[in-house]
């Protein structure tokens, strides 16, 4: 059974730092992987989607990588800003069905 | 930009009431989803729909039903609300019914439902 883990559960860093959020999954048979952010009490915003054939995707200061063989994805945030403070969730779409499997999220706080 | 809207941000209902949560998307997406999000349990899929009048059960359909009469609108119905249905409800949509897995899901702002 596919399981998705995000470590750490919470992270606090000073503004301006580059940082990496981690997502690991137990079954490499994935169709794609998606990163989201969620602000407190709000819905999810899609950040990046990586298909299984891709190694990375970039959007602005965000870069997501995918290594299926090791069961890992990372979300790299460059030059962090206080506005990046949110919970970041990763979700894996298995090959075998159509339901996303979700990680529990990493709560990120960027200190001014 | 994809826009997914939900009818209410906050809702308070009494036990036993019939509750309707509405979701509308404006990007002509075929697929629509209802999730609930609870602390410690993460997001769980309740139902999804891949076309008008078509629906599939997710992980936790008990106590819920759905309706999709028009492509842009997907309704979640709590037939008789109970306190354990107090939760954040999130609607999402994605493109294409040829392969539901392929495209990213776009989420609405959520409805925080409290059942007393």
PDB file of N, CA and C in Angstrom, chain A residues 31-32 34 36 38 41-44 46 49 51 89 93-95 97-100 102, chain B residues 9 35 37 43 45 48 56 58-59 88 90 99-105 107-109:
ATOM      1  N   UNK A  31       2.136   7.601 -11.183  1.00  0.00           N
ATOM      2  CA  UNK A  31       1.810   8.239 -12.459  1.00  0.00           C
ATOM      3  C   UNK A  31       2.348   9.661 -12.486  1.00  0.00           C
ATOM      4  N   UNK A  32       2.136  10.365 -11.394  1.00  0.00           N
ATOM      5  CA  UNK A  32       2.715  11.690 -11.236  1.00  0.00           C
ATOM      6  C   UNK A  32       2.737  12.074  -9.767  1.00  0.00           C
ATOM      7  N   UNK A  34       2.359  15.672  -7.229  1.00  0.00           N
ATOM      8  CA  UNK A  34       1.947  17.079  -7.240  1.00  0.00           C
ATOM      9  C   UNK A  34       2.287  17.722  -5.898  1.00  0.00           C
ATOM     10  N   UNK A  36       1.481  21.058  -3.416  1.00  0.00           N
ATOM     11  CA  UNK A  36       0.484  22.081  -3.130  1.00  0.00           C
ATOM     12  C   UNK A  36       0.944  22.925  -1.945  1.00  0.00           C
ATOM     13  N   UNK A  38      -0.940  25.252   1.251  1.00  0.00           N
ATOM     14  CA  UNK A  38      -2.208  25.570   1.892  1.00  0.00           C
ATOM     15  C   UNK A  38      -1.966  26.622   2.956  1.00  0.00           C
ATOM     16  N   UNK A  41      -6.551  27.754   7.154  1.00  0.00           N
ATOM     17  CA  UNK A  41      -7.993  27.853   6.996  1.00  0.00           C
ATOM     18  C   UNK A  41      -8.461  28.003   5.563  1.00  0.00           C
ATOM     19  N   UNK A  42      -7.576  27.738   4.620  1.00  0.00           N
ATOM     20  CA  UNK A  42      -7.939  27.956   3.224  1.00  0.00           C
ATOM     21  C   UNK A  42      -7.756  26.685   2.392  1.00  0.00           C
ATOM     22  N   UNK A  43      -8.125  26.808   1.132  1.00  0.00           N
ATOM     23  CA  UNK A  43      -7.977  25.683   0.226  1.00  0.00           C
ATOM     24  C   UNK A  43      -6.541  25.483  -0.222  1.00  0.00           C
ATOM     25  N   UNK A  44      -6.345  24.546  -1.124  1.00  0.00           N
ATOM     26  CA  UNK A  44      -5.014  24.212  -1.615  1.00  0.00           C
ATOM     27  C   UNK A  44      -4.740  24.915  -2.931  1.00  0.00           C
ATOM     28  N   UNK A  46      -2.328  24.606  -6.219  1.00  0.00           N
ATOM     29  CA  UNK A  46      -1.409  23.732  -6.933  1.00  0.00           C
ATOM     30  C   UNK A  46      -0.140  24.500  -7.286  1.00  0.00           C
ATOM     31  N   UNK A  49       3.365  20.062 -10.840  1.00  0.00           N
ATOM     32  CA  UNK A  49       3.038  18.663 -11.088  1.00  0.00           C
ATOM     33  C   UNK A  49       4.165  18.059 -11.904  1.00  0.00           C
ATOM     34  N   UNK A  51       5.202  14.675 -13.973  1.00  0.00           N
ATOM     35  CA  UNK A  51       4.791  13.370 -14.504  1.00  0.00           C
ATOM     36  C   UNK A  51       5.914  12.360 -14.219  1.00  0.00           C
ATOM     37  N   UNK A  89       2.091  20.497   0.893  1.00  0.00           N
ATOM     38  CA  UNK A  89       1.636  19.112   0.810  1.00  0.00           C
ATOM     39  C   UNK A  89       2.114  18.497  -0.490  1.00  0.00           C
ATOM     40  N   UNK A  93      -0.027  10.296  -7.369  1.00  0.00           N
ATOM     41  CA  UNK A  93      -1.067   9.602  -8.121  1.00  0.00           C
ATOM     42  C   UNK A  93      -0.512   8.236  -8.513  1.00  0.00           C
ATOM     43  N   UNK A  94      -1.072   7.151  -7.999  1.00  0.00           N
ATOM     44  CA  UNK A  94      -0.564   5.821  -8.351  1.00  0.00           C
ATOM     45  C   UNK A  94      -0.916   5.454  -9.786  1.00  0.00           C
ATOM     46  N   UNK A  95      -0.180   4.497 -10.347  1.00  0.00           N
ATOM     47  CA  UNK A  95      -0.542   3.956 -11.656  1.00  0.00           C
ATOM     48  C   UNK A  95      -1.847   3.173 -11.574  1.00  0.00           C
ATOM     49  N   UNK A  97      -4.640   3.363  -9.776  1.00  0.00           N
ATOM     50  CA  UNK A  97      -5.986   3.917  -9.701  1.00  0.00           C
ATOM     51  C   UNK A  97      -5.899   5.430  -9.838  1.00  0.00           C
ATOM     52  N   UNK A  98      -6.943   6.108  -9.474  1.00  0.00           N
ATOM     53  CA  UNK A  98      -7.071   7.528  -9.768  1.00  0.00           C
ATOM     54  C   UNK A  98      -7.189   8.376  -8.517  1.00  0.00           C
ATOM     55  N   UNK A  99      -6.801   7.819  -7.373  1.00  0.00           N
ATOM     56  CA  UNK A  99      -6.940   8.576  -6.131  1.00  0.00           C
ATOM     57  C   UNK A  99      -5.575   9.031  -5.647  1.00  0.00           C
ATOM     58  N   UNK A 100      -5.452  10.323  -5.433  1.00  0.00           N
ATOM     59  CA  UNK A 100      -4.216  10.861  -4.886  1.00  0.00           C
ATOM     60  C   UNK A 100      -3.969  10.302  -3.478  1.00  0.00           C
ATOM     61  N   UNK A 102      -1.933  11.262  -0.123  1.00  0.00           N
ATOM     62  CA  UNK A 102      -1.433  12.522   0.399  1.00  0.00           C
ATOM     63  C   UNK A 102      -0.423  12.340   1.521  1.00  0.00           C
TER      64      UNK A 102
ATOM     65  N   UNK B   9     -17.999  29.708   2.913  1.00  0.00           N
ATOM     66  CA  UNK B   9     -16.712  29.492   3.586  1.00  0.00           C
ATOM     67  C   UNK B   9     -16.915  28.832   4.941  1.00  0.00           C
ATOM     68  N   UNK B  35     -13.370  16.297  -1.190  1.00  0.00           N
ATOM     69  CA  UNK B  35     -12.523  15.783  -0.117  1.00  0.00           C
ATOM     70  C   UNK B  35     -12.988  16.368   1.207  1.00  0.00           C
ATOM     71  N   UNK B  37     -10.981  17.282   4.984  1.00  0.00           N
ATOM     72  CA  UNK B  37      -9.661  17.393   5.587  1.00  0.00           C
ATOM     73  C   UNK B  37      -9.813  17.532   7.087  1.00  0.00           C
ATOM     74  N   UNK B  43      -6.117  14.662   3.897  1.00  0.00           N
ATOM     75  CA  UNK B  43      -7.220  14.743   2.944  1.00  0.00           C
ATOM     76  C   UNK B  43      -7.709  13.341   2.586  1.00  0.00           C
ATOM     77  N   UNK B  45     -10.679  11.337   0.111  1.00  0.00           N
ATOM     78  CA  UNK B  45     -11.609  11.501  -0.990  1.00  0.00           C
ATOM     79  C   UNK B  45     -12.972  10.928  -0.629  1.00  0.00           C
ATOM     80  N   UNK B  48     -15.948  11.326  -6.389  1.00  0.00           N
ATOM     81  CA  UNK B  48     -15.559  12.131  -7.531  1.00  0.00           C
ATOM     82  C   UNK B  48     -16.482  11.835  -8.714  1.00  0.00           C
ATOM     83  N   UNK B  56     -18.244   8.302  -8.759  1.00  0.00           N
ATOM     84  CA  UNK B  56     -17.558   7.144  -8.192  1.00  0.00           C
ATOM     85  C   UNK B  56     -17.302   7.401  -6.717  1.00  0.00           C
ATOM     86  N   UNK B  58     -15.285   7.423  -3.279  1.00  0.00           N
ATOM     87  CA  UNK B  58     -13.899   7.502  -2.836  1.00  0.00           C
ATOM     88  C   UNK B  58     -13.683   6.620  -1.616  1.00  0.00           C
ATOM     89  N   UNK B  59     -12.828   7.090  -0.730  1.00  0.00           N
ATOM     90  CA  UNK B  59     -12.481   6.303   0.451  1.00  0.00           C
ATOM     91  C   UNK B  59     -13.561   6.297   1.518  1.00  0.00           C
ATOM     92  N   UNK B  88     -13.419  20.312   7.386  1.00  0.00           N
ATOM     93  CA  UNK B  88     -13.190  21.202   6.253  1.00  0.00           C
ATOM     94  C   UNK B  88     -13.458  20.387   4.993  1.00  0.00           C
ATOM     95  N   UNK B  90     -13.334  20.259   0.897  1.00  0.00           N
ATOM     96  CA  UNK B  90     -12.626  20.846  -0.228  1.00  0.00           C
ATOM     97  C   UNK B  90     -13.103  20.224  -1.526  1.00  0.00           C
ATOM     98  N   UNK B  99      -8.073  10.327 -19.140  1.00  0.00           N
ATOM     99  CA  UNK B  99      -7.180   9.777 -18.129  1.00  0.00           C
ATOM    100  C   UNK B  99      -7.253  10.680 -16.911  1.00  0.00           C
ATOM    101  N   UNK B 100      -8.020  10.246 -15.941  1.00  0.00           N
ATOM    102  CA  UNK B 100      -8.256  11.068 -14.751  1.00  0.00           C
ATOM    103  C   UNK B 100      -6.961  11.380 -14.028  1.00  0.00           C
ATOM    104  N   UNK B 101      -5.983  10.496 -14.163  1.00  0.00           N
ATOM    105  CA  UNK B 101      -4.754  10.646 -13.374  1.00  0.00           C
ATOM    106  C   UNK B 101      -3.845  11.762 -13.874  1.00  0.00           C
ATOM    107  N   UNK B 102      -3.996  12.146 -15.130  1.00  0.00           N
ATOM    108  CA  UNK B 102      -2.909  12.883 -15.766  1.00  0.00           C
ATOM    109  C   UNK B 102      -2.759  14.337 -15.308  1.00  0.00           C
ATOM    110  N   UNK B 103      -3.894  14.990 -15.079  1.00  0.00           N
ATOM    111  CA  UNK B 103      -3.822  16.436 -14.926  1.00  0.00           C
ATOM    112  C   UNK B 103      -3.934  16.868 -13.481  1.00  0.00           C
ATOM    113  N   UNK B 104      -3.365  18.031 -13.216  1.00  0.00           N
ATOM    114  CA  UNK B 104      -3.356  18.510 -11.840  1.00  0.00           C
ATOM    115  C   UNK B 104      -4.754  18.888 -11.376  1.00  0.00           C
ATOM    116  N   UNK B 105      -4.940  18.759 -10.086  1.00  0.00           N
ATOM    117  CA  UNK B 105      -6.218  19.117  -9.489  1.00  0.00           C
ATOM    118  C   UNK B 105      -6.135  20.539  -8.950  1.00  0.00           C
ATOM    119  N   UNK B 107      -8.059  23.349  -6.548  1.00  0.00           N
ATOM    120  CA  UNK B 107      -8.941  23.313  -5.393  1.00  0.00           C
ATOM    121  C   UNK B 107      -9.673  24.632  -5.169  1.00  0.00           C
ATOM    122  N   UNK B 108     -10.853  24.515  -4.577  1.00  0.00           N
ATOM    123  CA  UNK B 108     -11.587  25.677  -4.115  1.00  0.00           C
ATOM    124  C   UNK B 108     -11.100  26.109  -2.739  1.00  0.00           C
ATOM    125  N   UNK B 109     -11.681  27.180  -2.183  1.00  0.00           N
ATOM    126  CA  UNK B 109     -11.221  27.737  -0.913  1.00  0.00           C
ATOM    127  C   UNK B 109     -11.633  26.925   0.306  1.00  0.00           C
TER     128      UNK B 109
END
